[in-house]
Each structure stands twice: as structure tokens, then as C-alpha cells.
PDB file of C-alpha atoms in Angstrom:
ATOM      1  CA  UNK Q   1       0.000   0.000   0.000  1.00 90.00           C
ATOM      2  CA  UNK Q   2       0.943   3.606  -0.538  1.00 93.00           C
ATOM      3  CA  UNK Q   3      -0.125   6.639   1.450  1.00 95.00           C
ATOM      4  CA  UNK Q   4      -0.020  10.074  -0.156  1.00 96.00           C
ATOM      5  CA  UNK Q   5      -0.094  13.456   1.553  1.00 95.00           C
ATOM      6  CA  UNK Q   6      -0.232  16.705  -0.418  1.00 95.00           C
ATOM      7  CA  UNK Q   7       0.840  20.098   0.828  1.00 95.00           C
ATOM      8  CA  UNK Q   8       1.594  23.554  -0.492  1.00 96.00           C
ATOM      9  CA  UNK Q   9      -1.786  24.768  -1.691  1.00 95.00           C
ATOM     10  CA  UNK Q  10      -3.275  28.138  -0.916  1.00 97.00           C
ATOM     11  CA  UNK Q  11      -4.133  31.480  -2.451  1.00 98.00           C
ATOM     12  CA  UNK Q  12      -2.014  33.167  -5.100  1.00 97.00           C
ATOM     13  CA  UNK Q  13      -2.531  36.055  -7.479  1.00 98.00           C
ATOM     14  CA  UNK Q  14      -2.781  35.529 -11.204  1.00 98.00           C
ATOM     15  CA  UNK Q  15       0.645  35.390 -12.777  1.00 98.00           C
ATOM     16  CA  UNK Q  16       2.184  34.034  -9.629  1.00 98.00           C
ATOM     17  CA  UNK Q  17       3.759  30.704  -8.814  1.00 98.00           C
ATOM     18  CA  UNK Q  18       3.108  27.928  -6.371  1.00 98.00           C
ATOM     19  CA  UNK Q  19       4.776  24.631  -5.563  1.00 98.00           C
ATOM     20  CA  UNK Q  20       2.853  21.593  -4.410  1.00 98.00           C
ATOM     21  CA  UNK Q  21       4.413  18.618  -2.685  1.00 97.00           C
ATOM     22  CA  UNK Q  22       3.259  15.045  -2.408  1.00 96.00           C
ATOM     23  CA  UNK Q  23       4.932  12.802   0.114  1.00 94.00           C
ATOM     24  CA  UNK Q  24       4.530   9.085  -0.435  1.00 94.00           C
ATOM     25  CA  UNK Q  25       4.993   6.427   2.201  1.00 92.00           C
ATOM     26  CA  UNK Q  26       4.611   2.681   2.278  1.00 90.00           C
ATOM     27  CA  UNK Q  27       5.599   0.645  -0.760  1.00 87.00           C
ATOM     28  CA  UNK Q  28       7.147   3.596  -2.574  1.00 87.00           C
ATOM     29  CA  UNK Q  29       9.607   1.464  -4.542  1.00 87.00           C
ATOM     30  CA  UNK Q  30       6.681  -0.354  -6.203  1.00 88.00           C
ATOM     31  CA  UNK Q  31       5.306   2.888  -7.655  1.00 90.00           C
ATOM     32  CA  UNK Q  32       5.096   2.749 -11.455  1.00 91.00           C
ATOM     33  CA  UNK Q  33       3.494   6.140 -12.077  1.00 92.00           C
ATOM     34  CA  UNK Q  34       3.005   9.272  -9.989  1.00 93.00           C
ATOM     35  CA  UNK Q  35       1.094  12.292 -11.027  1.00 95.00           C
ATOM     36  CA  UNK Q  36      -1.249  15.157 -10.352  1.00 97.00           C
ATOM     37  CA  UNK Q  37      -4.893  15.579 -11.198  1.00 98.00           C
ATOM     38  CA  UNK Q  38      -7.190  18.464 -10.406  1.00 98.00           C
ATOM     39  CA  UNK Q  39     -10.885  19.125 -10.059  1.00 98.00           C
ATOM     40  CA  UNK Q  40     -12.178  22.617 -10.641  1.00 96.00           C
ATOM     41  CA  UNK Q  41     -15.561  23.702  -9.281  1.00 91.00           C
ATOM     42  CA  UNK Q  42     -18.348  22.222 -11.358  1.00 94.00           C
ATOM     43  CA  UNK Q  43     -15.969  20.230 -13.540  1.00 95.00           C
ATOM     44  CA  UNK Q  44     -14.713  16.686 -13.727  1.00 96.00           C
ATOM     45  CA  UNK Q  45     -11.330  15.664 -12.439  1.00 96.00           C
ATOM     46  CA  UNK Q  46      -8.666  16.097 -15.109  1.00 97.00           C
ATOM     47  CA  UNK Q  47      -5.086  15.080 -15.622  1.00 97.00           C
ATOM     48  CA  UNK Q  48      -2.443  17.696 -14.905  1.00 98.00           C
ATOM     49  CA  UNK Q  49       0.791  15.740 -15.260  1.00 97.00           C
ATOM     50  CA  UNK Q  50       2.098  12.234 -14.765  1.00 95.00           C
ATOM     51  CA  UNK Q  51       5.593  10.820 -14.487  1.00 93.00           C
ATOM     52  CA  UNK Q  52       6.405   7.204 -15.338  1.00 91.00           C
ATOM     53  CA  UNK Q  53       9.088   5.606 -13.246  1.00 87.00           C
ATOM     54  CA  UNK Q  54       9.695   2.880 -15.840  1.00 85.00           C
ATOM     55  CA  UNK Q  55      11.028   5.135 -18.565  1.00 90.00           C
ATOM     56  CA  UNK Q  56      11.387   8.460 -16.734  1.00 88.00           C
ATOM     57  CA  UNK Q  57       8.928  10.208 -19.028  1.00 93.00           C
ATOM     58  CA  UNK Q  58       6.401  12.890 -18.182  1.00 95.00           C
ATOM     59  CA  UNK Q  59       3.122  13.862 -19.814  1.00 97.00           C
ATOM     60  CA  UNK Q  60       1.443  17.217 -19.282  1.00 98.00           C
ATOM     61  CA  UNK Q  61      -2.039  18.386 -20.058  1.00 98.00           C
ATOM     62  CA  UNK Q  62      -2.110  20.883 -22.905  1.00 97.00           C
ATOM     63  CA  UNK Q  63      -3.532  23.499 -20.570  1.00 97.00           C
ATOM     64  CA  UNK Q  64      -0.436  23.427 -18.323  1.00 98.00           C
ATOM     65  CA  UNK Q  65       2.318  22.516 -20.788  1.00 97.00           C
ATOM     66  CA  UNK Q  66       5.175  24.985 -20.480  1.00 97.00           C
ATOM     67  CA  UNK Q  67       3.865  26.422 -17.199  1.00 98.00           C
ATOM     68  CA  UNK Q  68       3.876  23.462 -14.847  1.00 98.00           C
ATOM     69  CA  UNK Q  69       6.787  21.158 -14.059  1.00 97.00           C
ATOM     70  CA  UNK Q  70       6.607  17.854 -12.254  1.00 95.00           C
ATOM     71  CA  UNK Q  71       9.603  16.408 -10.484  1.00 92.00           C
ATOM     72  CA  UNK Q  72      10.256  13.483  -8.239  1.00 86.00           C
ATOM     73  CA  UNK Q  73      12.790  12.427  -5.660  1.00 82.00           C
ATOM     74  CA  UNK Q  74      12.734   8.682  -5.931  1.00 65.00           C
ATOM     75  CA  UNK Q  75      14.895   8.226  -2.878  1.00 61.00           C
ATOM     76  CA  UNK Q  76      12.140   9.364  -0.561  1.00 56.00           C
ATOM     77  CA  UNK Q  77       9.088   9.168  -2.748  1.00 83.00           C
ATOM     78  CA  UNK Q  78       8.408  12.901  -2.799  1.00 91.00           C
ATOM     79  CA  UNK Q  79       6.870  14.494  -5.868  1.00 94.00           C
ATOM     80  CA  UNK Q  80       6.562  18.178  -6.631  1.00 96.00           C
ATOM     81  CA  UNK Q  81       4.461  20.250  -8.966  1.00 98.00           C
ATOM     82  CA  UNK Q  82       5.886  23.674  -9.728  1.00 98.00           C
ATOM     83  CA  UNK Q  83       3.193  25.893 -11.176  1.00 98.00           C
ATOM     84  CA  UNK Q  84       4.134  29.144 -12.903  1.00 98.00           C
ATOM     85  CA  UNK Q  85       2.084  31.830 -14.641  1.00 98.00           C
ATOM     86  CA  UNK Q  86      -1.018  30.781 -12.787  1.00 98.00           C
ATOM     87  CA  UNK Q  87      -4.423  31.909 -14.005  1.00 98.00           C
ATOM     88  CA  UNK Q  88      -7.851  31.797 -12.344  1.00 97.00           C
ATOM     89  CA  UNK Q  89      -8.596  28.794 -14.582  1.00 97.00           C
ATOM     90  CA  UNK Q  90      -6.021  26.852 -12.568  1.00 98.00           C
ATOM     91  CA  UNK Q  91      -8.164  27.156  -9.456  1.00 98.00           C
ATOM     92  CA  UNK Q  92      -8.973  23.634  -8.332  1.00 98.00           C
ATOM     93  CA  UNK Q  93      -8.374  20.961  -5.778  1.00 98.00           C
ATOM     94  CA  UNK Q  94      -5.147  19.235  -6.759  1.00 98.00           C
ATOM     95  CA  UNK Q  95      -4.757  15.539  -6.060  1.00 98.00           C
ATOM     96  CA  UNK Q  96      -1.616  13.472  -5.943  1.00 97.00           C
ATOM     97  CA  UNK Q  97      -1.904   9.956  -7.319  1.00 96.00           C
ATOM     98  CA  UNK Q  98       0.326   6.917  -7.446  1.00 95.00           C
ATOM     99  CA  UNK Q  99      -0.032   3.718  -9.406  1.00 93.00           C
ATOM    100  CA  UNK Q 100       1.588   0.623  -7.966  1.00 91.00           C
ATOM    101  CA  UNK Q 101       2.811  -2.075 -10.338  1.00 88.00           C
ATOM    102  CA  UNK Q 102       0.394  -0.791 -13.002  1.00 86.00           C
ATOM    103  CA  UNK Q 103      -2.440  -2.222 -10.940  1.00 89.00           C
ATOM    104  CA  UNK Q 104      -3.575  -0.293  -7.884  1.00 92.00           C
ATOM    105  CA  UNK Q 105      -4.183   3.443  -7.818  1.00 94.00           C
ATOM    106  CA  UNK Q 106      -3.858   5.518  -4.676  1.00 96.00           C
ATOM    107  CA  UNK Q 107      -4.957   9.098  -4.078  1.00 97.00           C
ATOM    108  CA  UNK Q 108      -4.114  11.830  -1.650  1.00 97.00           C
ATOM    109  CA  UNK Q 109      -6.723  13.903   0.131  1.00 96.00           C
ATOM    110  CA  UNK Q 110      -6.234  16.885  -2.152  1.00 97.00           C
ATOM    111  CA  UNK Q 111      -5.018  20.427  -1.632  1.00 97.00           C
ATOM    112  CA  UNK Q 112      -6.882  23.574  -2.663  1.00 98.00           C
ATOM    113  CA  UNK Q 113      -5.239  26.005  -5.051  1.00 98.00           C
ATOM    114  CA  UNK Q 114      -7.007  29.307  -5.571  1.00 98.00           C
ATOM    115  CA  UNK Q 115      -5.795  31.858  -8.104  1.00 98.00           C
ATOM    116  CA  UNK Q 116      -7.250  35.327  -7.761  1.00 97.00           C
ATOM    117  CA  UNK Q 117      -7.590  37.674 -10.709  1.00 93.00           C
TER     118      UNK Q 117
END
């Protein structure tokens, strides 16, 4: 099993930056994929970015490409999401997720990011 805890959310002005953290514990060396999703008010949860441990590749949603950067510290299972040039459309609850052995998905509790105009 894997436990995920997000931190770093809050309120930021448009054009600003914010860095989210996700700390994984448990079977962190069995994690195949880690990533971030978000759910904006009134919308479905959507992919933000995912990183694959197997081939060290990252995929970003078109809406965040070039503005957001995902990084991981495999030694301790911590993942970060650096968000630059934030807009009000980025306002959402951001969730950390981990996939173990391409089978089981785990989710964090979510952290609120609010971007004011």
C-alpha cells in the first residue's frame, strides 16, 4: 500500500507561482506512475501531469504545458508540482496519485489552489 499526503496549496494572485508537494509512504519502490490531477468547481477531475518511473517520461495536459513542471525524488518518494504563470482557470483541488505495479491506484486527500484575478 501507498499513502499520499499533499501540501503547499493556498491562495495566489494571477501570474504568480506555487509549488505543491506530495509525500509518499509505504511501498514507494513499487510505484510505477506518480502524477497530479485536479478538479475545478463544477468540472470533472482532469489530468495535470504524470511521471512514469519505468522510462522516466512525463506527460502534461495541454492546458499546463510549459507552465507546470513535475519532479520526483525517488529516494524518498516525494513528488513536486511547480506551477508558474497561474491563471484563475487553474483554481482547483489538486490531487496526488500513485499507481503501484500498473495495478492499484492511490490518491491523496487533495489540496486547494485558488488563483485570484
